[in-house]
Structure formats: C-alpha cells, structure tokens
PDB file of C-alpha atoms in Angstrom:
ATOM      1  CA  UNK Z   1      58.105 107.573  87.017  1.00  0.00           C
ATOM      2  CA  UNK Z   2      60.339 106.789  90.171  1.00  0.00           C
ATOM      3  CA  UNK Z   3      64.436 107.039  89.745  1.00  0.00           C
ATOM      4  CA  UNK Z   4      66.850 105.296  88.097  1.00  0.00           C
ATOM      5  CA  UNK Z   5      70.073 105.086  88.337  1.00  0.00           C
ATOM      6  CA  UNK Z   6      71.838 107.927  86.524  1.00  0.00           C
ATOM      7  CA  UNK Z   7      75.186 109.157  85.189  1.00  0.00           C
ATOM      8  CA  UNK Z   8      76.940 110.778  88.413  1.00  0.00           C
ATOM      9  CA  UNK Z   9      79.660 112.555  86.608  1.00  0.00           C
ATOM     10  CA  UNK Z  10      77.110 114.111  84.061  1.00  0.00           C
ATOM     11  CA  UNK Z  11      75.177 115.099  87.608  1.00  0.00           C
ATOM     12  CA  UNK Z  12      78.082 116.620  88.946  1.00  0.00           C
ATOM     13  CA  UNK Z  13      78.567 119.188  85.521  1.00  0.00           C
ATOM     14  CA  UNK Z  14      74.881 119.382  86.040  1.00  0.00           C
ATOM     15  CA  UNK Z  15      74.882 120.158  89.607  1.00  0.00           C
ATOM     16  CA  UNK Z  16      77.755 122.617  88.751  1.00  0.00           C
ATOM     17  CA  UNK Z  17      76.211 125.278  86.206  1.00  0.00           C
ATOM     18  CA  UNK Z  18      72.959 124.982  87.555  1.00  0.00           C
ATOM     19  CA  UNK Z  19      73.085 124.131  91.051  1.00  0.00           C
ATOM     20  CA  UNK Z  20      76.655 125.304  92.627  1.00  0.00           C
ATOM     21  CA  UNK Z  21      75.223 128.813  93.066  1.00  0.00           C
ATOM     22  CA  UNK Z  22      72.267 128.495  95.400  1.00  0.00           C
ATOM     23  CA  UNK Z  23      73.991 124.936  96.882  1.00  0.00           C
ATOM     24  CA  UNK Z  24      77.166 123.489  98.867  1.00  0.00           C
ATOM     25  CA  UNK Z  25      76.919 119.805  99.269  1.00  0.00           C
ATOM     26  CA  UNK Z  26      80.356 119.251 101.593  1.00  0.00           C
ATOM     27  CA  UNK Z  27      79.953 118.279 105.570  1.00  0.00           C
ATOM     28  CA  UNK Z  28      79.839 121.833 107.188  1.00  0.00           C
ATOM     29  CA  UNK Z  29      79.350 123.778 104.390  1.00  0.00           C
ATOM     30  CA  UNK Z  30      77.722 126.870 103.928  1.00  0.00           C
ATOM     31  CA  UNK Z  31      74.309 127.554 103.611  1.00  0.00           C
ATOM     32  CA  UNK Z  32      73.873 129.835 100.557  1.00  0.00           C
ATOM     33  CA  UNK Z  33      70.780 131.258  98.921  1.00  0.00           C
ATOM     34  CA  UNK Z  34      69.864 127.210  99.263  1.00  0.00           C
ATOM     35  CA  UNK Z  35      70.323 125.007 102.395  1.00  0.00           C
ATOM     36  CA  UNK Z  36      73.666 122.776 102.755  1.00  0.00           C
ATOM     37  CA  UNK Z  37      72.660 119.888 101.437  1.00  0.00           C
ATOM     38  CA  UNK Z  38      74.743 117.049 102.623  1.00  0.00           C
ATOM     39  CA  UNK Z  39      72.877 114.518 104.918  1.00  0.00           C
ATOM     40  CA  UNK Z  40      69.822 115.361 102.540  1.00  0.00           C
ATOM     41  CA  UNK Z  41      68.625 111.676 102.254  1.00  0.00           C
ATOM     42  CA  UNK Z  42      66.950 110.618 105.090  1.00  0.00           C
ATOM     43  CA  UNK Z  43      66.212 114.390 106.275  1.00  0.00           C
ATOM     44  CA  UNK Z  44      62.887 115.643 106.223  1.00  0.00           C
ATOM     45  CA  UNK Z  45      61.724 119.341 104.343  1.00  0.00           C
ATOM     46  CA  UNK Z  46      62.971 122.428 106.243  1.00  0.00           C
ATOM     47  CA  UNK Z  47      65.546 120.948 108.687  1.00  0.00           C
ATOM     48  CA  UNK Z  48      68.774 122.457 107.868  1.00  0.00           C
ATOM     49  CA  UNK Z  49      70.290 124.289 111.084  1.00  0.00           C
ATOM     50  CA  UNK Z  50      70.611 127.802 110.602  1.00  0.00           C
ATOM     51  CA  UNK Z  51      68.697 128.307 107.140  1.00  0.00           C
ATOM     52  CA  UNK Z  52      65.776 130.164 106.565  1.00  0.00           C
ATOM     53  CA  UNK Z  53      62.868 128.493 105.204  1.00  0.00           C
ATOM     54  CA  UNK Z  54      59.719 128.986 104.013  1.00  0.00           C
ATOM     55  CA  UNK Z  55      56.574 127.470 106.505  1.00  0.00           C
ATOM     56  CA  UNK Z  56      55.783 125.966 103.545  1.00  0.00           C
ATOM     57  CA  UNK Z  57      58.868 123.917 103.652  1.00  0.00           C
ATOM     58  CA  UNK Z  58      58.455 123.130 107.324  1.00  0.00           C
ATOM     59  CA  UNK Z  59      55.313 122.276 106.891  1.00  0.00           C
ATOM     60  CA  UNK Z  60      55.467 119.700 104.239  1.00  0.00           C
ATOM     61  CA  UNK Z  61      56.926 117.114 106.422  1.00  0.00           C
ATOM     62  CA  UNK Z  62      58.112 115.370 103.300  1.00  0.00           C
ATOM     63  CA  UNK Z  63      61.228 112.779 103.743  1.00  0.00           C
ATOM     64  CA  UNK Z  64      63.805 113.215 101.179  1.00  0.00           C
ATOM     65  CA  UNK Z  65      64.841 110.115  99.104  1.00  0.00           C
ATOM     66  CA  UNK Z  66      65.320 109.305  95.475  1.00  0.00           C
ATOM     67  CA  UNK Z  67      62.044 109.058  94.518  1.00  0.00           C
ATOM     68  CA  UNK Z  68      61.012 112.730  96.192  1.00  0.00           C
ATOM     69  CA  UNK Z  69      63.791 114.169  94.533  1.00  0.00           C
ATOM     70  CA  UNK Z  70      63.305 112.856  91.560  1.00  0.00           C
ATOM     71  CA  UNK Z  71      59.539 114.285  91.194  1.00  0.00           C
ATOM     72  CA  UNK Z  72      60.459 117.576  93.242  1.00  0.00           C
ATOM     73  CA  UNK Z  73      63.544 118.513  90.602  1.00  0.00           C
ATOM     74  CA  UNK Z  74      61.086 118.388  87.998  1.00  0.00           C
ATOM     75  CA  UNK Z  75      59.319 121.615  89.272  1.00  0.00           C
ATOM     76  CA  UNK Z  76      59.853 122.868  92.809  1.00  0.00           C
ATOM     77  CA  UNK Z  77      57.149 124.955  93.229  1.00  0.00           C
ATOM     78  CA  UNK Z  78      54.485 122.574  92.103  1.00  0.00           C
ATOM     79  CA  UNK Z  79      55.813 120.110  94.185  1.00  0.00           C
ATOM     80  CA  UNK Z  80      55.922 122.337  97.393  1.00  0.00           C
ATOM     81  CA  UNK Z  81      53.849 125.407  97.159  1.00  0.00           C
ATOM     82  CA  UNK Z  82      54.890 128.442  98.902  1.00  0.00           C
ATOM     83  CA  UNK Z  83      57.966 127.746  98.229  1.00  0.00           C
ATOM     84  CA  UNK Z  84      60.877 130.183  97.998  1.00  0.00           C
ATOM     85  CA  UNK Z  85      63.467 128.104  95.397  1.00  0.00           C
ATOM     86  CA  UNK Z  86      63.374 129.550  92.275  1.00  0.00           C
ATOM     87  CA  UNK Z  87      64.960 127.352  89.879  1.00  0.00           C
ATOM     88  CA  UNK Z  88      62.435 126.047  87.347  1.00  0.00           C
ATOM     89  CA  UNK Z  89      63.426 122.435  87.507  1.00  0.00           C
ATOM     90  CA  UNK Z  90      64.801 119.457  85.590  1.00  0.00           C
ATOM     91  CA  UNK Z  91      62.309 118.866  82.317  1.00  0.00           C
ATOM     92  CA  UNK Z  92      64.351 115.950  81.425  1.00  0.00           C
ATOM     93  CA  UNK Z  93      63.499 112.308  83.646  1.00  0.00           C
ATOM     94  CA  UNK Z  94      67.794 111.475  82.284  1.00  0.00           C
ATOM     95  CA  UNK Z  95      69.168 114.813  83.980  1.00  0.00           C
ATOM     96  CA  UNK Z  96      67.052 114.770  87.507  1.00  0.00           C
ATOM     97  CA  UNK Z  97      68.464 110.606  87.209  1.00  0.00           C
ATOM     98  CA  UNK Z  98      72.337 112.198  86.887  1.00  0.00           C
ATOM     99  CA  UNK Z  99      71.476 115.000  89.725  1.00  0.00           C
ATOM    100  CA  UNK Z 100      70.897 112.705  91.951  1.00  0.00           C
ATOM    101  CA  UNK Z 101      73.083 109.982  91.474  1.00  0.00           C
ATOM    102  CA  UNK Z 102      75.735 112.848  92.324  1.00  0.00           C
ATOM    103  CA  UNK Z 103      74.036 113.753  95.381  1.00  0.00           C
ATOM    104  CA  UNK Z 104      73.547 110.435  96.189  1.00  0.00           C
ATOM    105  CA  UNK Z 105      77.687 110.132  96.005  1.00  0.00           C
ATOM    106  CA  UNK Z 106      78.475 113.622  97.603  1.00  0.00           C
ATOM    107  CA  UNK Z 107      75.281 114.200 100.216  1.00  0.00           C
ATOM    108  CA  UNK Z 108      75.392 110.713 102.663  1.00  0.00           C
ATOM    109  CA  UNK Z 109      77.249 111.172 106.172  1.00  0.00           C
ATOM    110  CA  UNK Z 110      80.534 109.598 106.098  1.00  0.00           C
ATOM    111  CA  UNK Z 111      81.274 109.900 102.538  1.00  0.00           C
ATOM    112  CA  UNK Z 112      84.688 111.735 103.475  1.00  0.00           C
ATOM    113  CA  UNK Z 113      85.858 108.583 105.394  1.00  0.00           C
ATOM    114  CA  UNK Z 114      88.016 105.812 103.542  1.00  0.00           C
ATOM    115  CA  UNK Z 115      87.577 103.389 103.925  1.00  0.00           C
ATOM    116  CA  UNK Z 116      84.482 102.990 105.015  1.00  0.00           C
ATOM    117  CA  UNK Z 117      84.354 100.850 107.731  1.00  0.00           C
ATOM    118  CA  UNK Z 118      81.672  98.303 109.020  1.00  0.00           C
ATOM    119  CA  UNK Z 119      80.704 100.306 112.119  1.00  0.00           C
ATOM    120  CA  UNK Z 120      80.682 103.623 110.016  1.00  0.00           C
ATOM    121  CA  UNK Z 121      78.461 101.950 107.211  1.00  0.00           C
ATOM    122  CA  UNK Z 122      75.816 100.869 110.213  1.00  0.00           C
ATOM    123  CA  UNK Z 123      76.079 104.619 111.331  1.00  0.00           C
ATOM    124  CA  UNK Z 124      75.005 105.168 107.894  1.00  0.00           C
ATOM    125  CA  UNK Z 125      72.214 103.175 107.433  1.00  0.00           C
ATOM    126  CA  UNK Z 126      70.686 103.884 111.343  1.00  0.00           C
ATOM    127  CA  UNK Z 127      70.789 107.873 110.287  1.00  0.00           C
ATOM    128  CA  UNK Z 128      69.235 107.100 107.294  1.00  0.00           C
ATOM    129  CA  UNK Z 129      66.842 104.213 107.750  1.00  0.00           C
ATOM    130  CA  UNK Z 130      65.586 104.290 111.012  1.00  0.00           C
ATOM    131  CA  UNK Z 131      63.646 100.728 110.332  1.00  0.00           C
ATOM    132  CA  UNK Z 132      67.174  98.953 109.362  1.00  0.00           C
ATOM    133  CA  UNK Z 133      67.079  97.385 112.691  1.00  0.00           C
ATOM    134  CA  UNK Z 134      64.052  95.676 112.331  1.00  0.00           C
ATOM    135  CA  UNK Z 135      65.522  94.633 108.914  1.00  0.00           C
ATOM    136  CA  UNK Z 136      68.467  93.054 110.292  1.00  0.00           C
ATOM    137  CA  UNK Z 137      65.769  91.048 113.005  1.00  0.00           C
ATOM    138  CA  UNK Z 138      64.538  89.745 109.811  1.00  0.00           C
ATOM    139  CA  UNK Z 139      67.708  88.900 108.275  1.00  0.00           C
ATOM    140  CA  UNK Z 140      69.508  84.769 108.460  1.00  0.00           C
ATOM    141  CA  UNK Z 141      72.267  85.847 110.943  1.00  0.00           C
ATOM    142  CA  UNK Z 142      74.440  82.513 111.873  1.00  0.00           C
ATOM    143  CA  UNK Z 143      73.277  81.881 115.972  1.00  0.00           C
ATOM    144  CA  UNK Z 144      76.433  80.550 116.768  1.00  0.00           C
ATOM    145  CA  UNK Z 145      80.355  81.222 116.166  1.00  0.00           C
ATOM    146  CA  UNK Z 146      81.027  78.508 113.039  1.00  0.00           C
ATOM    147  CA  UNK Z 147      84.511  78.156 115.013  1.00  0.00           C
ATOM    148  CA  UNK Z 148      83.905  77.900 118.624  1.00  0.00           C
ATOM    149  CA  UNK Z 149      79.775  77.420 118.558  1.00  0.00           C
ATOM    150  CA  UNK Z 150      79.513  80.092 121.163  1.00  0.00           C
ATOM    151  CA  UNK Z 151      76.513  82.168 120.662  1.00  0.00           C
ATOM    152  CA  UNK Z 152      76.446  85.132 119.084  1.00  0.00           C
ATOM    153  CA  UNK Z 153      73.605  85.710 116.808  1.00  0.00           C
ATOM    154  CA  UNK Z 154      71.765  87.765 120.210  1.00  0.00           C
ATOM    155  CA  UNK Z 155      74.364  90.037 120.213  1.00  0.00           C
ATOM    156  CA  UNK Z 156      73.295  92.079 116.821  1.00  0.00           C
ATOM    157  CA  UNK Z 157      70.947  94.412 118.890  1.00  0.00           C
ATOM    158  CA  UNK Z 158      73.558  95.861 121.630  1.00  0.00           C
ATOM    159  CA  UNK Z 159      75.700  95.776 118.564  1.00  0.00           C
ATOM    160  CA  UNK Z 160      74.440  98.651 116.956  1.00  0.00           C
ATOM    161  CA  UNK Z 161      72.923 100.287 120.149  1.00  0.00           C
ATOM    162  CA  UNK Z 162      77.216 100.723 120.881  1.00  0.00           C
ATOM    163  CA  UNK Z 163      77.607 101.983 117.260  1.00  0.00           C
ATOM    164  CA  UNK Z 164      74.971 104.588 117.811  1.00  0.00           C
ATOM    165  CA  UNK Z 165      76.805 106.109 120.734  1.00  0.00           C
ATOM    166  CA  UNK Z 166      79.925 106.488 118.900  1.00  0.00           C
ATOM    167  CA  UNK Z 167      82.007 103.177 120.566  1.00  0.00           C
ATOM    168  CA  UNK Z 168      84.087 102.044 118.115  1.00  0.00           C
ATOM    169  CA  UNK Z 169      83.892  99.004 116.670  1.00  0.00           C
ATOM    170  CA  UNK Z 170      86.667  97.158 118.607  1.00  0.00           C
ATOM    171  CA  UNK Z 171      85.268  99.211 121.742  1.00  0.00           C
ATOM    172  CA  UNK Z 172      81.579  97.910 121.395  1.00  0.00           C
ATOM    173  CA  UNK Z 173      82.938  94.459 120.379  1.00  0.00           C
ATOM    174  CA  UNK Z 174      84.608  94.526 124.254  1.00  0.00           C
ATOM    175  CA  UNK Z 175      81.894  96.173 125.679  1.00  0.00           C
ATOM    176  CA  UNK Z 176      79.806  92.911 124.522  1.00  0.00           C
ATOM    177  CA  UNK Z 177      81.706  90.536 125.924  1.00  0.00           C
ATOM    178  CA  UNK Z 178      83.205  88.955 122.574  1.00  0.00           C
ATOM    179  CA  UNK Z 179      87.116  88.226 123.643  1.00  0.00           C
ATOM    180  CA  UNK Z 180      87.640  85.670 121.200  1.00  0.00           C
ATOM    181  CA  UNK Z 181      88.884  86.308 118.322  1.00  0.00           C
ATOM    182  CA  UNK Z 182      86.751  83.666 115.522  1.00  0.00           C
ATOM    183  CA  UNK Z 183      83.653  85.472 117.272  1.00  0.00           C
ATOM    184  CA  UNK Z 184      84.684  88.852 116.703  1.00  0.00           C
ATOM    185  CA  UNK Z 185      85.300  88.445 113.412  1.00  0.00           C
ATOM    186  CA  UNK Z 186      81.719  86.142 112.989  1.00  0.00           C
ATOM    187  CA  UNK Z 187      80.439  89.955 113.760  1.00  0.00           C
ATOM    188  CA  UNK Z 188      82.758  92.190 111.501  1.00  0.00           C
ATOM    189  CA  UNK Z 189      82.073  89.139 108.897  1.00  0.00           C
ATOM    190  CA  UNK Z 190      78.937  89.962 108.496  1.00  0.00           C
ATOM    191  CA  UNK Z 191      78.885  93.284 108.433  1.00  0.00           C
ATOM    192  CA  UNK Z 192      81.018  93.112 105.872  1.00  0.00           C
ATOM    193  CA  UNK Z 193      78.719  91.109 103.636  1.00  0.00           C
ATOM    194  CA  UNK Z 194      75.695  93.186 104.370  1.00  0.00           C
ATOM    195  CA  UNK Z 195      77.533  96.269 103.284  1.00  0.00           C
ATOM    196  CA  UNK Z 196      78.528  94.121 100.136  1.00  0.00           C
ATOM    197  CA  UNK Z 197      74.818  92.685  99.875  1.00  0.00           C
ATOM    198  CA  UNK Z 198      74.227  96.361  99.859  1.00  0.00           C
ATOM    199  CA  UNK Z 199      76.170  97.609  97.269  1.00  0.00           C
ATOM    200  CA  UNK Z 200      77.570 100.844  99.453  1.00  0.00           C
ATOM    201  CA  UNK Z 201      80.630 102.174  98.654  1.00  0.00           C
ATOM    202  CA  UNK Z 202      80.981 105.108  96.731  1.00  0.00           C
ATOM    203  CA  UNK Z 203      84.712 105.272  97.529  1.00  0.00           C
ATOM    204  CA  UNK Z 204      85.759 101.757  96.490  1.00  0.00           C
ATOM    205  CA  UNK Z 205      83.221 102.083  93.340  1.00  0.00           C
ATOM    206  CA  UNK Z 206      85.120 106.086  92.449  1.00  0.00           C
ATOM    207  CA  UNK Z 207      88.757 103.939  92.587  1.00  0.00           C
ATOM    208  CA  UNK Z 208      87.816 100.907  90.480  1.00  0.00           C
ATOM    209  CA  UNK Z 209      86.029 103.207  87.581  1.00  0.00           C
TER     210      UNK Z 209
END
C-alpha cells in the first residue's frame, strides 16, 4: 500500500523513542549512528556529506519520497540488503503514515523560515522536484498583465532560473525587467496561488491547529 497521510504529532513521539537515538532531523545537524536526515525527500540513498554508508546504500540509487519510505520503514534490511540500520521497522501501515508525516514537517529545506515566501517555496519545489519546471510549462499562466496587458506570461522561465541562483525575489523581479508595479505583483500573484494550489505550508498549517 502507498502512504497516507498520517498523524504528525503521534510521528514526532514516534520518531522520539524510537528514532531520536540513531537520527537528528534539524538543518546542520549531526550525523549520529544514522545520517542527518533533513533534506531527505528528494535525496537519493547514501548521499549524506560526511556519513558512512554501506555500498549497499550507495548503490541502491533509490530516491526518497513518501511512498519509499513508507515500504522501507516497514523492514530496512529487506528493503535494502547489505544494509547497516538495525532497527527492525514499523509493522504497523498507521505508525510508518505518522513517521513520516513528521518528517515530512521537520526534513524539507526551508522549513525554519517564516514565513515562507514565494521565491523560497520555488526553491523548495526545484530541490525537490527537478521536473516542476516542465510542470509550470504545462500550467494556464495569464500571458499578459490583467492591468496594463504587458506581457508577462514568458517571463516564468528566467523567473526561477534567478531563484535558483539565490536573487531574491524583488532582485530577480528587476533583473527581468518588470518595473511596474500591477506586473510584479501578476508574478508574486501567482506564486502565491500555486503554493496555495499546493497546499505547502507547514508553518501557517502548525499556527492555525
């Protein structure tokens, strides 16, 4: 069975007495007897800088999502032989659900910044899914500003070419050209709504729970 949605505060108890030990899931955190595992989905098998692992685990060339983790928590070493994690697994489907629904909140870059903002979230989802800019190609962006008809829809692709080199997102807004105001925010508008569309925002999500 793939994942479902799980509990993320029953994860994190989870993640706590059976994880915490081997495990740190916080940006720059220490590798233990485990690997760090924050920026885990998205990241292929045996990655982690500075961590020993297993050729197995380099080997396996196996990307990391919520499916993968939901069959490799159930038993580690079946899933990857050779192997060096010991712990036997999660037995119950509702558990490995919680586990990673807490990883999920706690393991994606920029989960320490708040708010999240549009540029950040497009960070996000280039690390993550390197297709996504095919998927906005494929997406109904408006052509032209609804205020001043200039176009605009063209601009999408040096858009988040600027965003991948770290320009901010007033910085890469200037650095395309876009002075006016109604099509600047045409842009940030619609980031906005994808990110909504989305549903990604463990920060605004923790606050209104």
């Amino acid at each position: 069975m793939p994942y479902t949605p799980g509990n993320a505060k029953n994860g994190a108890k989870l993640f706590k007495t059976r994880c915490a030990q081997c495990h740190t899931l916080e940006e720059g955190g220490p590798n233990k007897v485990g690997p760090n595992l924050h920026g885990l989905f998205g990241r292929k098998t045996g990655q982690v800088e500075g961590f020993k692992y297993t050729e197995a685990n380099k080997k396996a060339g196996i990307t990391w999502s919520d499916d993968t983790l939901f069959d490799y928590l159930e038993n580690p070493k079946k899933f990857i032989k050779g192997t060096s994690m010991a712990f036997a697994g999660f037995k119950k489907e509702k558990e490995r659900n919680d586990v990673i629904a807490h990883l999920k909140e706690s393991c994606y870059p920029f989960t320490s910044v708040k708010p999240l903002f549009p540029g950040q979230f497009f960070k996000f989802l280039l690390c993550v899914f390197p297709n996504f800019k095919n998927f906005i190609h494929k997406m109904i962006v408006p052509v032209r500003c609804f205020t001043c008809g200039k176009v605009v829809g063209n601009k999408w692709e040096l858009y988040l070419e600027l965003l991948e080199k770290d320009y901010s997102d007033g910085d890469a807004l200037d650095a395309m050209g876009l002075k006016r105001y109604c099509c600047r925010r045409m842009i940030m508008t619609h980031v906005d709504l994808i990110e909504k569309l989305l549903q990604y925002n463990p920060q605004e999500k923790a606050l209104s729970a």
